[in-house]
Amino acid sequence: MPDVDGFDEFYRASRQRLLAFVYALTGDRGEAQDAVQEAYIRAWQRWSTISQYDDPEAWVRVVASRVAVSRWRSLRSRARAYLRHGATETVPGPGTDTVEVVAALRQLPEEQRTALALYYLVGMPVAEVARETAAPVGTVKARLSRGRAALAGLLAVSDLGEATDA
């Protein structure tokens, strides 16, 4: 029998960070919610093992990002099929600020986008971002710096802050 209270506490403590992270990667809140939900379902099924990990949230984050990529590939294939067959669907779009930020994030290299999402949306210190992305701390700081500079240029913002923790 899984540790229900432990899982519930883990879920409440991590769900917003994980949703923000996957949303930053996908640019689609609904898809992000679905991917995160699927990751938590898989975590629940294996909770007796995952709860013993040093960082169970990292496991769920990796699973959620993989689910999101898989769903994105599937959606991309369906979108191509719809375009070939002329089917279109109108859905009201997100607000202009969200569109601008997501569009700007999509223009960044994946390494910068991932570092920015983990640092700013998940709230990880630079050292943890480095561990999760298997990159040296200096590389993560460079990615954050270059990513902020690129976003500032794309969004016409003066400064997004510095990553100083190690």
PDB file of C-alpha atoms in Angstrom:
ATOM      1  CA  MET A   1       0.000   0.000   0.000  1.00  0.00           C
ATOM      2  CA  PRO A   2       1.553   3.331  -1.050  1.00  0.00           C
ATOM      3  CA  ASP A   3       2.172   6.106   1.478  1.00  0.00           C
ATOM      4  CA  VAL A   4      -0.931   8.193   0.690  1.00  0.00           C
ATOM      5  CA  ASP A   5      -0.094  11.082   3.039  1.00  0.00           C
ATOM      6  CA  GLY A   6       3.487  11.287   1.788  1.00  0.00           C
ATOM      7  CA  PHE A   7       2.367  11.371  -1.814  1.00  0.00           C
ATOM      8  CA  ASP A   8      -0.316  13.981  -1.105  1.00  0.00           C
ATOM      9  CA  GLU A   9       2.249  16.210   0.614  1.00  0.00           C
ATOM     10  CA  PHE A  10       4.697  15.745  -2.262  1.00  0.00           C
ATOM     11  CA  TYR A  11       1.991  16.538  -4.812  1.00  0.00           C
ATOM     12  CA  ARG A  12       0.836  19.710  -3.029  1.00  0.00           C
ATOM     13  CA  ALA A  13       4.412  20.931  -2.595  1.00  0.00           C
ATOM     14  CA  SER A  14       5.527  20.379  -6.190  1.00  0.00           C
ATOM     15  CA  ARG A  15       2.537  20.608  -8.547  1.00  0.00           C
ATOM     16  CA  GLN A  16       2.708  24.345  -9.329  1.00  0.00           C
ATOM     17  CA  ARG A  17       6.463  24.299 -10.058  1.00  0.00           C
ATOM     18  CA  LEU A  18       6.115  21.299 -12.333  1.00  0.00           C
ATOM     19  CA  LEU A  19       3.146  22.768 -14.168  1.00  0.00           C
ATOM     20  CA  ALA A  20       5.001  26.059 -14.691  1.00  0.00           C
ATOM     21  CA  PHE A  21       8.051  24.175 -15.978  1.00  0.00           C
ATOM     22  CA  VAL A  22       6.150  22.023 -18.465  1.00  0.00           C
ATOM     23  CA  TYR A  23       4.046  25.001 -19.578  1.00  0.00           C
ATOM     24  CA  ALA A  24       7.244  26.913 -20.338  1.00  0.00           C
ATOM     25  CA  LEU A  25       8.463  23.978 -22.414  1.00  0.00           C
ATOM     26  CA  THR A  26       5.211  23.405 -24.306  1.00  0.00           C
ATOM     27  CA  GLY A  27       3.584  26.823 -24.468  1.00  0.00           C
ATOM     28  CA  ASP A  28       0.193  25.150 -24.008  1.00  0.00           C
ATOM     29  CA  ARG A  29      -1.364  25.116 -20.552  1.00  0.00           C
ATOM     30  CA  GLY A  30      -3.781  22.284 -21.314  1.00  0.00           C
ATOM     31  CA  GLU A  31      -1.036  20.071 -22.715  1.00  0.00           C
ATOM     32  CA  ALA A  32       1.174  20.942 -19.748  1.00  0.00           C
ATOM     33  CA  GLN A  33      -1.600  20.008 -17.316  1.00  0.00           C
ATOM     34  CA  ASP A  34      -2.161  16.698 -19.086  1.00  0.00           C
ATOM     35  CA  ALA A  35       1.559  15.850 -19.119  1.00  0.00           C
ATOM     36  CA  VAL A  36       2.005  16.731 -15.443  1.00  0.00           C
ATOM     37  CA  GLN A  37      -1.091  14.737 -14.499  1.00  0.00           C
ATOM     38  CA  GLU A  38       0.222  11.705 -16.369  1.00  0.00           C
ATOM     39  CA  ALA A  39       3.603  12.052 -14.654  1.00  0.00           C
ATOM     40  CA  TYR A  40       1.958  12.158 -11.218  1.00  0.00           C
ATOM     41  CA  ILE A  41      -0.121   9.090 -12.078  1.00  0.00           C
ATOM     42  CA  ARG A  42       3.056   7.212 -12.963  1.00  0.00           C
ATOM     43  CA  ALA A  43       4.721   8.477  -9.786  1.00  0.00           C
ATOM     44  CA  TRP A  44       1.773   7.273  -7.688  1.00  0.00           C
ATOM     45  CA  GLN A  45       1.991   3.836  -9.260  1.00  0.00           C
ATOM     46  CA  ARG A  46       5.671   3.620  -8.268  1.00  0.00           C
ATOM     47  CA  TRP A  47       5.526   5.777  -5.138  1.00  0.00           C
ATOM     48  CA  SER A  48       7.027   3.154  -2.811  1.00  0.00           C
ATOM     49  CA  THR A  49      10.218   3.317  -4.924  1.00  0.00           C
ATOM     50  CA  ILE A  50      10.176   6.960  -6.012  1.00  0.00           C
ATOM     51  CA  SER A  51       9.578   8.259  -2.496  1.00  0.00           C
ATOM     52  CA  GLN A  52      12.979   6.817  -1.545  1.00  0.00           C
ATOM     53  CA  TYR A  53      14.815   8.870  -4.208  1.00  0.00           C
ATOM     54  CA  ASP A  54      16.875  11.868  -3.127  1.00  0.00           C
ATOM     55  CA  ASP A  55      14.728  14.090  -5.362  1.00  0.00           C
ATOM     56  CA  PRO A  56      11.389  12.535  -6.376  1.00  0.00           C
ATOM     57  CA  GLU A  57      10.374  15.816  -7.997  1.00  0.00           C
ATOM     58  CA  ALA A  58      13.219  15.464 -10.497  1.00  0.00           C
ATOM     59  CA  TRP A  59      11.859  12.048 -11.520  1.00  0.00           C
ATOM     60  CA  VAL A  60       8.357  13.457 -12.038  1.00  0.00           C
ATOM     61  CA  ARG A  61       9.788  16.462 -13.923  1.00  0.00           C
ATOM     62  CA  VAL A  62      11.691  14.201 -16.347  1.00  0.00           C
ATOM     63  CA  VAL A  63       8.634  12.002 -16.895  1.00  0.00           C
ATOM     64  CA  ALA A  64       6.383  15.046 -17.429  1.00  0.00           C
ATOM     65  CA  SER A  65       8.751  16.586 -19.960  1.00  0.00           C
ATOM     66  CA  ARG A  66       9.011  13.275 -21.834  1.00  0.00           C
ATOM     67  CA  VAL A  67       5.226  12.898 -21.848  1.00  0.00           C
ATOM     68  CA  ALA A  68       4.899  16.478 -23.116  1.00  0.00           C
ATOM     69  CA  VAL A  69       7.371  15.851 -25.947  1.00  0.00           C
ATOM     70  CA  SER A  70       5.573  12.656 -26.897  1.00  0.00           C
ATOM     71  CA  ARG A  71       2.192  14.423 -26.857  1.00  0.00           C
ATOM     72  CA  TRP A  72       3.670  17.317 -28.848  1.00  0.00           C
ATOM     73  CA  ARG A  73       4.882  14.928 -31.534  1.00  0.00           C
ATOM     74  CA  SER A  74       1.461  13.302 -31.671  1.00  0.00           C
ATOM     75  CA  LEU A  75      -0.288  16.678 -31.859  1.00  0.00           C
ATOM     76  CA  ARG A  76       2.091  17.830 -34.565  1.00  0.00           C
ATOM     77  CA  SER A  77       1.242  14.754 -36.627  1.00  0.00           C
ATOM     78  CA  ARG A  78      -2.481  15.329 -36.101  1.00  0.00           C
ATOM     79  CA  ALA A  79      -2.123  18.990 -37.035  1.00  0.00           C
ATOM     80  CA  ARG A  80      -0.424  18.025 -40.282  1.00  0.00           C
ATOM     81  CA  ALA A  81      -3.252  15.597 -41.023  1.00  0.00           C
ATOM     82  CA  TYR A  82      -5.852  18.283 -40.319  1.00  0.00           C
ATOM     83  CA  LEU A  83      -4.048  20.694 -42.626  1.00  0.00           C
ATOM     84  CA  ARG A  84      -3.923  18.093 -45.387  1.00  0.00           C
ATOM     85  CA  HIS A  85      -7.634  17.439 -45.048  1.00  0.00           C
ATOM     86  CA  GLY A  86      -8.735  21.029 -44.491  1.00  0.00           C
ATOM     87  CA  ALA A  87     -10.163  20.614 -40.984  1.00  0.00           C
ATOM     88  CA  THR A  88      -9.637  23.653 -38.802  1.00  0.00           C
ATOM     89  CA  GLU A  89     -10.693  24.368 -35.265  1.00  0.00           C
ATOM     90  CA  THR A  90     -11.042  27.814 -33.736  1.00  0.00           C
ATOM     91  CA  VAL A  91     -10.046  28.168 -30.109  1.00  0.00           C
ATOM     92  CA  PRO A  92      -9.747  31.475 -28.300  1.00  0.00           C
ATOM     93  CA  GLY A  93      -6.093  32.328 -27.820  1.00  0.00           C
ATOM     94  CA  PRO A  94      -4.192  33.275 -24.678  1.00  0.00           C
ATOM     95  CA  GLY A  95      -3.540  36.880 -23.640  1.00  0.00           C
ATOM     96  CA  THR A  96      -1.023  38.975 -25.529  1.00  0.00           C
ATOM     97  CA  ASP A  97       1.563  38.959 -22.714  1.00  0.00           C
ATOM     98  CA  THR A  98       1.540  35.177 -22.548  1.00  0.00           C
ATOM     99  CA  VAL A  99       1.786  34.897 -26.319  1.00  0.00           C
ATOM    100  CA  GLU A 100       4.763  37.245 -26.408  1.00  0.00           C
ATOM    101  CA  VAL A 101       6.656  35.440 -23.645  1.00  0.00           C
ATOM    102  CA  VAL A 102       5.982  31.982 -25.066  1.00  0.00           C
ATOM    103  CA  ALA A 103       6.919  33.129 -28.565  1.00  0.00           C
ATOM    104  CA  ALA A 104      10.140  34.621 -27.217  1.00  0.00           C
ATOM    105  CA  LEU A 105      10.947  31.446 -25.255  1.00  0.00           C
ATOM    106  CA  ARG A 106      10.394  29.340 -28.365  1.00  0.00           C
ATOM    107  CA  GLN A 107      13.058  31.357 -30.172  1.00  0.00           C
ATOM    108  CA  LEU A 108      15.689  30.451 -27.598  1.00  0.00           C
ATOM    109  CA  PRO A 109      17.840  27.347 -27.853  1.00  0.00           C
ATOM    110  CA  GLU A 110      16.454  24.429 -25.819  1.00  0.00           C
ATOM    111  CA  GLU A 111      19.319  24.537 -23.302  1.00  0.00           C
ATOM    112  CA  GLN A 112      18.645  28.206 -22.495  1.00  0.00           C
ATOM    113  CA  ARG A 113      14.877  27.687 -22.357  1.00  0.00           C
ATOM    114  CA  THR A 114      15.269  24.719 -20.012  1.00  0.00           C
ATOM    115  CA  ALA A 115      17.711  26.565 -17.745  1.00  0.00           C
ATOM    116  CA  LEU A 116      15.404  29.611 -17.566  1.00  0.00           C
ATOM    117  CA  ALA A 117      12.346  27.465 -16.843  1.00  0.00           C
ATOM    118  CA  LEU A 118      14.071  25.467 -14.100  1.00  0.00           C
ATOM    119  CA  TYR A 119      15.618  28.550 -12.498  1.00  0.00           C
ATOM    120  CA  TYR A 120      12.737  31.022 -12.730  1.00  0.00           C
ATOM    121  CA  LEU A 121       9.617  28.868 -12.894  1.00  0.00           C
ATOM    122  CA  VAL A 122      10.595  25.852 -10.807  1.00  0.00           C
ATOM    123  CA  GLY A 123      12.733  27.973  -8.465  1.00  0.00           C
ATOM    124  CA  MET A 124      15.804  25.760  -8.522  1.00  0.00           C
ATOM    125  CA  PRO A 125      19.179  27.171  -7.517  1.00  0.00           C
ATOM    126  CA  VAL A 126      21.842  27.235 -10.222  1.00  0.00           C
ATOM    127  CA  ALA A 127      23.642  24.218  -8.725  1.00  0.00           C
ATOM    128  CA  GLU A 128      20.473  22.098  -8.959  1.00  0.00           C
ATOM    129  CA  VAL A 129      19.822  23.258 -12.524  1.00  0.00           C
ATOM    130  CA  ALA A 130      23.380  22.198 -13.330  1.00  0.00           C
ATOM    131  CA  ARG A 131      22.842  18.785 -11.761  1.00  0.00           C
ATOM    132  CA  GLU A 132      19.513  18.221 -13.516  1.00  0.00           C
ATOM    133  CA  THR A 133      20.797  19.279 -16.938  1.00  0.00           C
ATOM    134  CA  ALA A 134      24.186  17.536 -16.490  1.00  0.00           C
ATOM    135  CA  ALA A 135      25.997  20.785 -17.237  1.00  0.00           C
ATOM    136  CA  PRO A 136      28.687  22.606 -15.244  1.00  0.00           C
ATOM    137  CA  VAL A 137      27.514  25.465 -13.004  1.00  0.00           C
ATOM    138  CA  GLY A 138      29.367  27.976 -15.182  1.00  0.00           C
ATOM    139  CA  THR A 139      27.587  26.705 -18.272  1.00  0.00           C
ATOM    140  CA  VAL A 140      24.208  27.056 -16.562  1.00  0.00           C
ATOM    141  CA  LYS A 141      25.064  30.623 -15.513  1.00  0.00           C
ATOM    142  CA  ALA A 142      26.077  31.404 -19.088  1.00  0.00           C
ATOM    143  CA  ARG A 143      22.845  29.893 -20.427  1.00  0.00           C
ATOM    144  CA  LEU A 144      20.818  31.937 -17.945  1.00  0.00           C
ATOM    145  CA  SER A 145      22.688  35.102 -18.803  1.00  0.00           C
ATOM    146  CA  ARG A 146      22.414  34.589 -22.548  1.00  0.00           C
ATOM    147  CA  GLY A 147      18.784  33.512 -22.239  1.00  0.00           C
ATOM    148  CA  ARG A 148      17.893  36.614 -20.204  1.00  0.00           C
ATOM    149  CA  ALA A 149      19.688  38.847 -22.676  1.00  0.00           C
ATOM    150  CA  ALA A 150      17.930  37.210 -25.610  1.00  0.00           C
ATOM    151  CA  LEU A 151      14.526  37.450 -23.895  1.00  0.00           C
ATOM    152  CA  ALA A 152      15.156  41.079 -22.999  1.00  0.00           C
ATOM    153  CA  GLY A 153      15.905  41.821 -26.637  1.00  0.00           C
ATOM    154  CA  LEU A 154      12.918  39.867 -27.878  1.00  0.00           C
ATOM    155  CA  LEU A 155      10.544  41.380 -25.320  1.00  0.00           C
ATOM    156  CA  ALA A 156      12.152  44.840 -25.171  1.00  0.00           C
ATOM    157  CA  VAL A 157      12.736  44.480 -21.393  1.00  0.00           C
ATOM    158  CA  SER A 158      15.686  46.120 -19.676  1.00  0.00           C
ATOM    159  CA  ASP A 159      16.772  43.462 -17.095  1.00  0.00           C
ATOM    160  CA  LEU A 160      15.406  40.117 -15.919  1.00  0.00           C
ATOM    161  CA  GLY A 161      17.788  39.713 -12.944  1.00  0.00           C
ATOM    162  CA  GLU A 162      21.029  37.855 -12.358  1.00  0.00           C
ATOM    163  CA  ALA A 163      21.721  34.281 -11.309  1.00  0.00           C
ATOM    164  CA  THR A 164      24.264  34.613  -8.524  1.00  0.00           C
ATOM    165  CA  ASP A 165      23.741  31.558  -6.342  1.00  0.00           C
ATOM    166  CA  ALA A 166      26.070  28.614  -6.823  1.00  0.00           C
TER     167      ALA A 166
END
